[in-house]
PDB file of C-alpha atoms in Angstrom:
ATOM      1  CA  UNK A   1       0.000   0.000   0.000  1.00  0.00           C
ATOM      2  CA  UNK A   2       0.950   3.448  -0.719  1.00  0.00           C
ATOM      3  CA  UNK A   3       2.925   5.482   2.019  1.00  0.00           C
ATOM      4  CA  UNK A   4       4.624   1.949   3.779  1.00  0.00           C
ATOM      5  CA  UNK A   5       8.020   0.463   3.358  1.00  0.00           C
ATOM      6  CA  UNK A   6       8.452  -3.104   4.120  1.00  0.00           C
ATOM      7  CA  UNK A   7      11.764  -4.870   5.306  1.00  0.00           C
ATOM      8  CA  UNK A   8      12.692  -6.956   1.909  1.00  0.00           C
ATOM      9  CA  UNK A   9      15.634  -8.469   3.678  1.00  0.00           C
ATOM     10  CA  UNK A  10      15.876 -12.105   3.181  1.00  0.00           C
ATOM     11  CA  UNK A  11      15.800 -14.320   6.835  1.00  0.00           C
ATOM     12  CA  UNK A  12      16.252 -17.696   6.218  1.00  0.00           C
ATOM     13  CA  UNK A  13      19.490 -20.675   5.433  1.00  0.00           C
ATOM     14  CA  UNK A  14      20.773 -21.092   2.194  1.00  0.00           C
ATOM     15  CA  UNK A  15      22.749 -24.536   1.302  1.00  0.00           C
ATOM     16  CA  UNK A  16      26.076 -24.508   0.206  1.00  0.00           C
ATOM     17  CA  UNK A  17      25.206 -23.887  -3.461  1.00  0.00           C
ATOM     18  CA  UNK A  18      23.196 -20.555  -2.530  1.00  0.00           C
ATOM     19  CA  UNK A  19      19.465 -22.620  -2.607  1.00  0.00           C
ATOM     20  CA  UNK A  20      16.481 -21.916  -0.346  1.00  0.00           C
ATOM     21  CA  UNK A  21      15.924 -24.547   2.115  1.00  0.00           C
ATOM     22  CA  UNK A  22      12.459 -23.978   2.784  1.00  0.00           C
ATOM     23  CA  UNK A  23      12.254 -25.533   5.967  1.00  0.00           C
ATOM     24  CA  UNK A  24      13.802 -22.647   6.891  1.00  0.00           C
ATOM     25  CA  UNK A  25      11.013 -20.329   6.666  1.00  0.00           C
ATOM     26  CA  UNK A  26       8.819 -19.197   8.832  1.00  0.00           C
ATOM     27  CA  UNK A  27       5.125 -19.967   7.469  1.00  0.00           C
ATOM     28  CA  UNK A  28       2.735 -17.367   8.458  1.00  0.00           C
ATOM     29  CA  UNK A  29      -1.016 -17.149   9.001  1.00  0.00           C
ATOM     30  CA  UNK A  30      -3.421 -16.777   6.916  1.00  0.00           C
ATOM     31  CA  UNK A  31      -4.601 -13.365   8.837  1.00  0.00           C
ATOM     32  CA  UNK A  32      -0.927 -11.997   8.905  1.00  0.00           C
ATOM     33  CA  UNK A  33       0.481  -9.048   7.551  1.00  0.00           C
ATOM     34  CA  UNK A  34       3.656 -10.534   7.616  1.00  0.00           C
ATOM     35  CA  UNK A  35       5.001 -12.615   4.656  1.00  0.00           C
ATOM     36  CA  UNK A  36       8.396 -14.414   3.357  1.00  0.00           C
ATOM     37  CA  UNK A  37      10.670 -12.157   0.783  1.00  0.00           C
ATOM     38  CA  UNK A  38      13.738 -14.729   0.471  1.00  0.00           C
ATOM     39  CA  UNK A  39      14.635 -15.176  -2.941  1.00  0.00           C
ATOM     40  CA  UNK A  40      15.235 -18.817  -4.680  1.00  0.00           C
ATOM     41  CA  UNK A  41      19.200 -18.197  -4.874  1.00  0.00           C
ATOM     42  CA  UNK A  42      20.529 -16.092  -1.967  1.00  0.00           C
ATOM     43  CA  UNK A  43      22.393 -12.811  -3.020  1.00  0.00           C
ATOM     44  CA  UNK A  44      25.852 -12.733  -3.831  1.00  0.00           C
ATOM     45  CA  UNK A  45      27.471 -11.666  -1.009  1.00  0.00           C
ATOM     46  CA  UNK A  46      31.503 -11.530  -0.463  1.00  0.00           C
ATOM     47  CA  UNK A  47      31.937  -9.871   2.950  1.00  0.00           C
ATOM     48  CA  UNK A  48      29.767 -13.035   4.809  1.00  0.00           C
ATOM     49  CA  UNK A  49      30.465 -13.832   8.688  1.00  0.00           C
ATOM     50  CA  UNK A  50      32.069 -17.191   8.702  1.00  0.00           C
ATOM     51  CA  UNK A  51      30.758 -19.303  12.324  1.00  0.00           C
ATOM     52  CA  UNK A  52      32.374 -22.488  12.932  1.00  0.00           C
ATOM     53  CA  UNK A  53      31.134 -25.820  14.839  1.00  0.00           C
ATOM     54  CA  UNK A  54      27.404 -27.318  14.956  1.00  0.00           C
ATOM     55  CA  UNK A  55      24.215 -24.778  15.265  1.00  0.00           C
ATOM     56  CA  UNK A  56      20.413 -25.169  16.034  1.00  0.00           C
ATOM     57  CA  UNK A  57      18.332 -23.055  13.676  1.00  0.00           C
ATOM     58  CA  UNK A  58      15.422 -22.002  14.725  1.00  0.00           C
ATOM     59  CA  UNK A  59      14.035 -19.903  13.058  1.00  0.00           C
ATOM     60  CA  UNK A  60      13.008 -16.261  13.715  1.00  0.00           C
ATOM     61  CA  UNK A  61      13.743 -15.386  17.472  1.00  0.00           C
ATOM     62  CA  UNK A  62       9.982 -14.923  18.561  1.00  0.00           C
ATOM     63  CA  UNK A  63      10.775 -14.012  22.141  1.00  0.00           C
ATOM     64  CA  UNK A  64       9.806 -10.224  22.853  1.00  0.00           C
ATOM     65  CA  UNK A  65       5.739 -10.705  21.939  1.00  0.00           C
ATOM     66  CA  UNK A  66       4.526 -12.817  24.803  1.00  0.00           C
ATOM     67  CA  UNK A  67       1.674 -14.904  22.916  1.00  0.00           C
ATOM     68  CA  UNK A  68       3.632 -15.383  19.680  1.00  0.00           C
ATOM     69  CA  UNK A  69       6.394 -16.626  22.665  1.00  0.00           C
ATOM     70  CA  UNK A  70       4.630 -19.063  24.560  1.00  0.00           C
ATOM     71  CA  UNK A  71       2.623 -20.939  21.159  1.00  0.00           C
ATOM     72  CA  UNK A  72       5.330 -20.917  17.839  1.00  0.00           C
ATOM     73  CA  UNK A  73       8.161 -18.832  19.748  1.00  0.00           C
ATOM     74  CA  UNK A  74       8.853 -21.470  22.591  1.00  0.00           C
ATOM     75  CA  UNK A  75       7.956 -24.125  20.644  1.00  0.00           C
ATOM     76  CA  UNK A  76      11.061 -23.813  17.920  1.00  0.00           C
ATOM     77  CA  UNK A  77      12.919 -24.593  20.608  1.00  0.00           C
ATOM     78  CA  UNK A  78      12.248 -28.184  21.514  1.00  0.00           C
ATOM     79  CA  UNK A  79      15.358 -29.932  19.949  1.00  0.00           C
ATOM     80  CA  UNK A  80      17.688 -28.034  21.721  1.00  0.00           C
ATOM     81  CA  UNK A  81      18.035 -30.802  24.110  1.00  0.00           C
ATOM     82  CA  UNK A  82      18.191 -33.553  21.173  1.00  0.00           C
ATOM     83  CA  UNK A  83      21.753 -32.694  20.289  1.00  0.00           C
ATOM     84  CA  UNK A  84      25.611 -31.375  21.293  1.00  0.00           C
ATOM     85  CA  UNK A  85      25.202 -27.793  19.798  1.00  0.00           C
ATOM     86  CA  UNK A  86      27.427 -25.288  19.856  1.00  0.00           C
ATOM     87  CA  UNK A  87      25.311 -22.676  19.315  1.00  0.00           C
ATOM     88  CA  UNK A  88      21.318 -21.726  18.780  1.00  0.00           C
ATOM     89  CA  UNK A  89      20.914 -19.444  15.717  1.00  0.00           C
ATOM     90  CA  UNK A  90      18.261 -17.212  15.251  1.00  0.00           C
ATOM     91  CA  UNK A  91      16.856 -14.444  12.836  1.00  0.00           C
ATOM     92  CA  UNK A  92      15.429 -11.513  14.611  1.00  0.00           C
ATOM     93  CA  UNK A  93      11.966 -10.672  14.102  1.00  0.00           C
ATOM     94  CA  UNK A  94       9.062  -7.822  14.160  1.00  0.00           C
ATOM     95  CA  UNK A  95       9.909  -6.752  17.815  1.00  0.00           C
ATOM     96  CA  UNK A  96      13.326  -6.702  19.920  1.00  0.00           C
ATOM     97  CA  UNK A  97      15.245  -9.082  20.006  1.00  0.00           C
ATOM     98  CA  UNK A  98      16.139  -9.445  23.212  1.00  0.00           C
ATOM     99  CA  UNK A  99      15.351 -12.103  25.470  1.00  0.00           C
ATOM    100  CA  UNK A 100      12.711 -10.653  28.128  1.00  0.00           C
ATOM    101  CA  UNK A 101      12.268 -12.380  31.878  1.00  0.00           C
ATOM    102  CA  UNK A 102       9.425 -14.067  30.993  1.00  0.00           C
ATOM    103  CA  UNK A 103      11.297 -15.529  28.131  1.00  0.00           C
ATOM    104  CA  UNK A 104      14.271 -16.202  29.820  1.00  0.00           C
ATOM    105  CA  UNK A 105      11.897 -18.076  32.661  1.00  0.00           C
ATOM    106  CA  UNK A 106      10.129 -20.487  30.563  1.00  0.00           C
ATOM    107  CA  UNK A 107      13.753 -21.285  28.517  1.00  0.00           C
ATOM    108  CA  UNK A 108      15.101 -22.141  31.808  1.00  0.00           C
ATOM    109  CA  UNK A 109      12.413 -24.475  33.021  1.00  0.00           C
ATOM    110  CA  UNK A 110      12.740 -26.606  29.647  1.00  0.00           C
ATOM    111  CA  UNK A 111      16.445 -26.676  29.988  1.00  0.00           C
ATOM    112  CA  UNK A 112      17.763 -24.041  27.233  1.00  0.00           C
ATOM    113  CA  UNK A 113      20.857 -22.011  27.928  1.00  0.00           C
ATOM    114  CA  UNK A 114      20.245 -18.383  26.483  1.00  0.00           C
ATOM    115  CA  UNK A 115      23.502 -17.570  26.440  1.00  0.00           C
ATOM    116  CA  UNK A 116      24.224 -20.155  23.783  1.00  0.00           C
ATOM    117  CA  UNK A 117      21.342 -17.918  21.806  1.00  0.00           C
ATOM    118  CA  UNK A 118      22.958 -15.961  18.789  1.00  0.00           C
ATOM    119  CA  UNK A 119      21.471 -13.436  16.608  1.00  0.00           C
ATOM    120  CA  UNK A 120      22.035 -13.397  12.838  1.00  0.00           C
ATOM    121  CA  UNK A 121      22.418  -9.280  12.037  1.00  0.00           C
ATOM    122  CA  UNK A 122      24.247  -9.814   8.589  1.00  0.00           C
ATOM    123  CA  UNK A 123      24.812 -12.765   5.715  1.00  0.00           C
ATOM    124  CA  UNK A 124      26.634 -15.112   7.395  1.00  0.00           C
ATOM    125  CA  UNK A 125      28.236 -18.518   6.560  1.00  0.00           C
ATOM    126  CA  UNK A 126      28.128 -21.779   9.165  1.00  0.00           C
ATOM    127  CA  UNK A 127      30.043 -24.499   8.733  1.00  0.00           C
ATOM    128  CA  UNK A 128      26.961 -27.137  10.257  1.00  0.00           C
ATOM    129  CA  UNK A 129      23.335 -25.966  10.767  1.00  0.00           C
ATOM    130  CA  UNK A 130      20.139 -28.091  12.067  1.00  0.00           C
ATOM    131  CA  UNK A 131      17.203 -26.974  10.949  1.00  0.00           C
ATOM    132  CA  UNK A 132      14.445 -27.204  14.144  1.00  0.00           C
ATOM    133  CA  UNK A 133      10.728 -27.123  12.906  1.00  0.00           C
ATOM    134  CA  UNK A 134       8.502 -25.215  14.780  1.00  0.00           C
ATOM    135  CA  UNK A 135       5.919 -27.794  16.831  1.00  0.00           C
ATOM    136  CA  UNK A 136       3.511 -24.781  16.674  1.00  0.00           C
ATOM    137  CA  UNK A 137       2.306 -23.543  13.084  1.00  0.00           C
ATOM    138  CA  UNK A 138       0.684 -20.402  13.826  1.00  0.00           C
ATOM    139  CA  UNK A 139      -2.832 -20.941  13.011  1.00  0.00           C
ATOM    140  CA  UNK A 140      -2.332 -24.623  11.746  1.00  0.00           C
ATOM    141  CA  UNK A 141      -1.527 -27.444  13.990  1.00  0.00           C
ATOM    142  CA  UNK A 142       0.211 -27.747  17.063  1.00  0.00           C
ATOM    143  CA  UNK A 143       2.194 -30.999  17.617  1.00  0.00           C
ATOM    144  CA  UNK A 144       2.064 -33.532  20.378  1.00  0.00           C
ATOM    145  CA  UNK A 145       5.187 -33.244  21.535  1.00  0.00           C
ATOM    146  CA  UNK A 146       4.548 -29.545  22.381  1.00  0.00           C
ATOM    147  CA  UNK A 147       2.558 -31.025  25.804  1.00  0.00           C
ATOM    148  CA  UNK A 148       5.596 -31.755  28.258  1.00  0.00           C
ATOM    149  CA  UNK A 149       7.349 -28.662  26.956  1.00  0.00           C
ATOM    150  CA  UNK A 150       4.285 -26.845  28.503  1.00  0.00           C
ATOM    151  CA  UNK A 151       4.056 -29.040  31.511  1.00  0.00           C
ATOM    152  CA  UNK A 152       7.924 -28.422  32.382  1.00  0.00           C
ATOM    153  CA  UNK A 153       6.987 -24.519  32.262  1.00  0.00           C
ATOM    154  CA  UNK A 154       3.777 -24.887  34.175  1.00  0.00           C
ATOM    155  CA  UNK A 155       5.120 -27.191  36.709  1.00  0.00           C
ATOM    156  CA  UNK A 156       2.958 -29.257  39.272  1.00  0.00           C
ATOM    157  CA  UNK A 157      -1.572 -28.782  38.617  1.00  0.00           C
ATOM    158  CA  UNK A 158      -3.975 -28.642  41.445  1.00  0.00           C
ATOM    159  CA  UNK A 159      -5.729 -31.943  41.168  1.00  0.00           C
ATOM    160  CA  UNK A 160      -9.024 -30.056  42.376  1.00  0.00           C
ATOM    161  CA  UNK A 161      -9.070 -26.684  40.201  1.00  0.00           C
ATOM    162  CA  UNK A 162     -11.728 -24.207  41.332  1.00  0.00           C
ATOM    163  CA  UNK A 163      -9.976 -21.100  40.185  1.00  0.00           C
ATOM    164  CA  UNK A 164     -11.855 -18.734  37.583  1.00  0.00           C
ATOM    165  CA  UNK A 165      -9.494 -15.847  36.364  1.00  0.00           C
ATOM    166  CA  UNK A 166     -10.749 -13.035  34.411  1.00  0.00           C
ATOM    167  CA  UNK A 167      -7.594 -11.606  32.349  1.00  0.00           C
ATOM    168  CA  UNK A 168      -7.851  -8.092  31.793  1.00  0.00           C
ATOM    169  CA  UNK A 169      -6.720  -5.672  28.943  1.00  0.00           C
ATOM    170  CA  UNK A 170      -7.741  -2.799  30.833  1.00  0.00           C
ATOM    171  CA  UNK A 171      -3.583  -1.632  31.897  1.00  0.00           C
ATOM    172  CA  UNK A 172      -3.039  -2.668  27.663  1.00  0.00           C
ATOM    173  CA  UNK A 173      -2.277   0.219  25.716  1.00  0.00           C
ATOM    174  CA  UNK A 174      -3.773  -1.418  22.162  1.00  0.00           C
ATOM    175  CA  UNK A 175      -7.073  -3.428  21.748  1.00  0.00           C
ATOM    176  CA  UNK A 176      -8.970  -2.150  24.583  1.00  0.00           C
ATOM    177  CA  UNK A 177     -12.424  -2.644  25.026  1.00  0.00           C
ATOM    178  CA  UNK A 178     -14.453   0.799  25.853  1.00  0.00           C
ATOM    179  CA  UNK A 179     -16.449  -0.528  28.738  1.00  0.00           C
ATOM    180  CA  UNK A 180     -14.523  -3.283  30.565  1.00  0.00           C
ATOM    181  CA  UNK A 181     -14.454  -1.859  33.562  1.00  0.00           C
ATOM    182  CA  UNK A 182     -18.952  -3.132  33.186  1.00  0.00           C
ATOM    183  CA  UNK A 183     -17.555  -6.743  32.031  1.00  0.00           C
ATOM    184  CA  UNK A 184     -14.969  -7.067  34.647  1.00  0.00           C
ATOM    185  CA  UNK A 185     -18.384  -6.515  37.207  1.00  0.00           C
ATOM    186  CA  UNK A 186     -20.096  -9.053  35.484  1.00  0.00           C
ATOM    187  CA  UNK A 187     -17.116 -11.790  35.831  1.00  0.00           C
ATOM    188  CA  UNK A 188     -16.358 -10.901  39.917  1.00  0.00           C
ATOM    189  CA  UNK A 189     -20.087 -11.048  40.251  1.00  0.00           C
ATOM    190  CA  UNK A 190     -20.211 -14.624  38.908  1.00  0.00           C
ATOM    191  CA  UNK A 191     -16.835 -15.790  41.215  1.00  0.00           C
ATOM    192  CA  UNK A 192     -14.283 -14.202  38.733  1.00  0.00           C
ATOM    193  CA  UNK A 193     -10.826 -12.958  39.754  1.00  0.00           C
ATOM    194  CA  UNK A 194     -10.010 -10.398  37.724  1.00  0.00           C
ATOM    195  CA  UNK A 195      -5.578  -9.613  36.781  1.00  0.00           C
ATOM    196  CA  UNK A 196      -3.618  -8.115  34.815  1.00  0.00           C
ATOM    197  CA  UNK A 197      -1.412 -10.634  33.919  1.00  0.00           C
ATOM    198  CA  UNK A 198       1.600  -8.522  32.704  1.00  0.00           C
ATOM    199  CA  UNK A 199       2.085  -7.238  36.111  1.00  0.00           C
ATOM    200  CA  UNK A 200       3.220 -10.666  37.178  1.00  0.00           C
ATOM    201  CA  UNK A 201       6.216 -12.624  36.766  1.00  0.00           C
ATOM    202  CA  UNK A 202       5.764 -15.204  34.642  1.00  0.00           C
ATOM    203  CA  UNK A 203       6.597 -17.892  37.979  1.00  0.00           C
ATOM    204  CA  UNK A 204       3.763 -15.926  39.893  1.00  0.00           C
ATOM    205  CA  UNK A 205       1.580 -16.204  36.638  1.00  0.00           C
ATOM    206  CA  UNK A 206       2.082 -20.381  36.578  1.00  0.00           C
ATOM    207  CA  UNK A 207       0.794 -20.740  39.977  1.00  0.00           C
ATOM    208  CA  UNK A 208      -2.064 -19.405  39.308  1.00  0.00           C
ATOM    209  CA  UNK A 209      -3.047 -21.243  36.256  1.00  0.00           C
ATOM    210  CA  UNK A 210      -1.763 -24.250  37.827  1.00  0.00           C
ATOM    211  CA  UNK A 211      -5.412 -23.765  40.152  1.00  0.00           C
ATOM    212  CA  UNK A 212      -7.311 -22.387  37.144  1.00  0.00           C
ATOM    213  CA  UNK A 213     -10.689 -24.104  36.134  1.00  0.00           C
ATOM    214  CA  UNK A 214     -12.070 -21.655  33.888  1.00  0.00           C
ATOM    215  CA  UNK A 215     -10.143 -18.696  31.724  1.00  0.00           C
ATOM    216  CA  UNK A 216     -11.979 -15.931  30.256  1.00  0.00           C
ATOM    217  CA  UNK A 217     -11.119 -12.398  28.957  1.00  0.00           C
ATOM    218  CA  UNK A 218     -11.163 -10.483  25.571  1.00  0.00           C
ATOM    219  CA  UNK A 219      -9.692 -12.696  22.607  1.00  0.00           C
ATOM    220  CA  UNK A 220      -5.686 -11.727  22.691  1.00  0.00           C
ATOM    221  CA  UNK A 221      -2.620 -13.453  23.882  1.00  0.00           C
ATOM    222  CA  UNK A 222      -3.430 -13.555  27.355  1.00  0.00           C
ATOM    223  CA  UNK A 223      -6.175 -16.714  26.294  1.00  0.00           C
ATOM    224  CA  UNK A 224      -3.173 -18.440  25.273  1.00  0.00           C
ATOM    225  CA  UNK A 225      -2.164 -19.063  28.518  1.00  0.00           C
ATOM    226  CA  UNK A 226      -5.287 -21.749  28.557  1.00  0.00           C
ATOM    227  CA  UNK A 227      -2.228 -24.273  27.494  1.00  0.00           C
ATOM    228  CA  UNK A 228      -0.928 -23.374  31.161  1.00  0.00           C
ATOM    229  CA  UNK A 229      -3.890 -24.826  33.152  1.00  0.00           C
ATOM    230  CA  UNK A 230      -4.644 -28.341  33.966  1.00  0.00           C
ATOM    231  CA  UNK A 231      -6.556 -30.647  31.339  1.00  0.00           C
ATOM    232  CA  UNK A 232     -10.145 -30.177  30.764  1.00  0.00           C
ATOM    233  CA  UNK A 233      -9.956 -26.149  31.932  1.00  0.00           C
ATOM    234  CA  UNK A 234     -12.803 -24.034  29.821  1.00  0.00           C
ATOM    235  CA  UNK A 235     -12.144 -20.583  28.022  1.00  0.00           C
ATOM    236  CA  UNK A 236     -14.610 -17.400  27.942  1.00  0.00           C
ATOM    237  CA  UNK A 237     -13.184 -15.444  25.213  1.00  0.00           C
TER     238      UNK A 237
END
């Protein structure tokens, strides 16, 4: 559209004869405004970064936008512990690339060392890369073995849940609803606790959800955190 620029710079691994692997991309959704640039044959480039020993790939580093994060961000992440790397490549994305706390919690808990995490700036060359698919497809499929990656991060579940949390976006800055402060009545009415769940660390956040029988909130990110609570918990959105 007329009056936007868009970031035509190509993220993804190239084989050793300059081809696309396309495993390599990151597929977006079919509601996204985001979409892949990378040409067939990467660019001819002479001045390229050389990085010796074994990497992980994986992908775009979706770590600074908490429900991209905790669905296809976290989930690129799950063979880190399937092999002797050296080093975890990523591209960065949209948003900083930085690793917040929350980020930096829920890598701990399923055993990935951040400092092994490095961030590919420039055209670079590496003498071994693994390519990690995502277990998360953003708006596609999740797979299976994306369950005890969750359950390391959420730790131990009530066996009786009887919490209901109501998830505000009142402290949000975008996507705010003009009269929550009416809905957020309704919910405590009805046995509701009502958070802000940004204010929390994500460790305080987990015990919470741990006890949480019933979710509900306007449709964002914060839903997401429905993969947190034990089996069988319901979501108002």
């Amino acid at each position: 559209p007329a009056g936007q620029s868009f970031d035509c710079t190509p993220t993804a691994v190239y084989d050793g004869d300059g081809n696309l692997i396309r495993a390599s991309q990151r597929i977006p959704g079919p509601t996204e405004r985001v979409f892949n640039v990378d040409p067939e044959v990467a660019p001819r480039q002479d001045d390229l970064e050389h990085v010796r020993g074994h990497g992980l790939y994986i992908g775009h580093l979706l770590a600074h936008h908490y429900g991209h994060f905790i669905t296809e961000g976290l989930s690129a992440f799950w063979a880190a512990n399937h092999g002797d790397y050296d080093f975890i490549a990523a591209h960065p994305f949209l948003w900083d690339d930085s690793i917040p706390p929350f980020a930096q919690y829920a890598l701990s808990k399923i055993g990935v060392d951040t400092s092994k995490i490095r961030i590919i700036r420039r055209a670079t060359r590496f003498e071994r890369l693994t390519i990690s698919d995502r277990l998360w497809r953003i708006n596609s499929s999740v797979n299976e073995r994306y369950r005890p990656m969750v359950s390391k991060v959420a730790g131990r579940h009530s066996s009786n849940p009887k919490l209901k949390l109501y998830l505000s976006r009142a402290q949000i800055a975008n996507r705010q609803i003009a009269n929550e402060d009416e809905i957020e009545r309704v919910f405590q009415a009805a046995g509701f606790t009502v958070i802000n769940p940004q204010t929390y660390p994500l460790q305080c956040q987990m015990e919470l959800y741990s006890q949480c029988s019933m979710l509900a909130g306007p449709a964002g990110s914060a839903l997401h955190n429905v993969i947190f609570c034990p089996e069988g918990a319901s979501v108002i959105s």
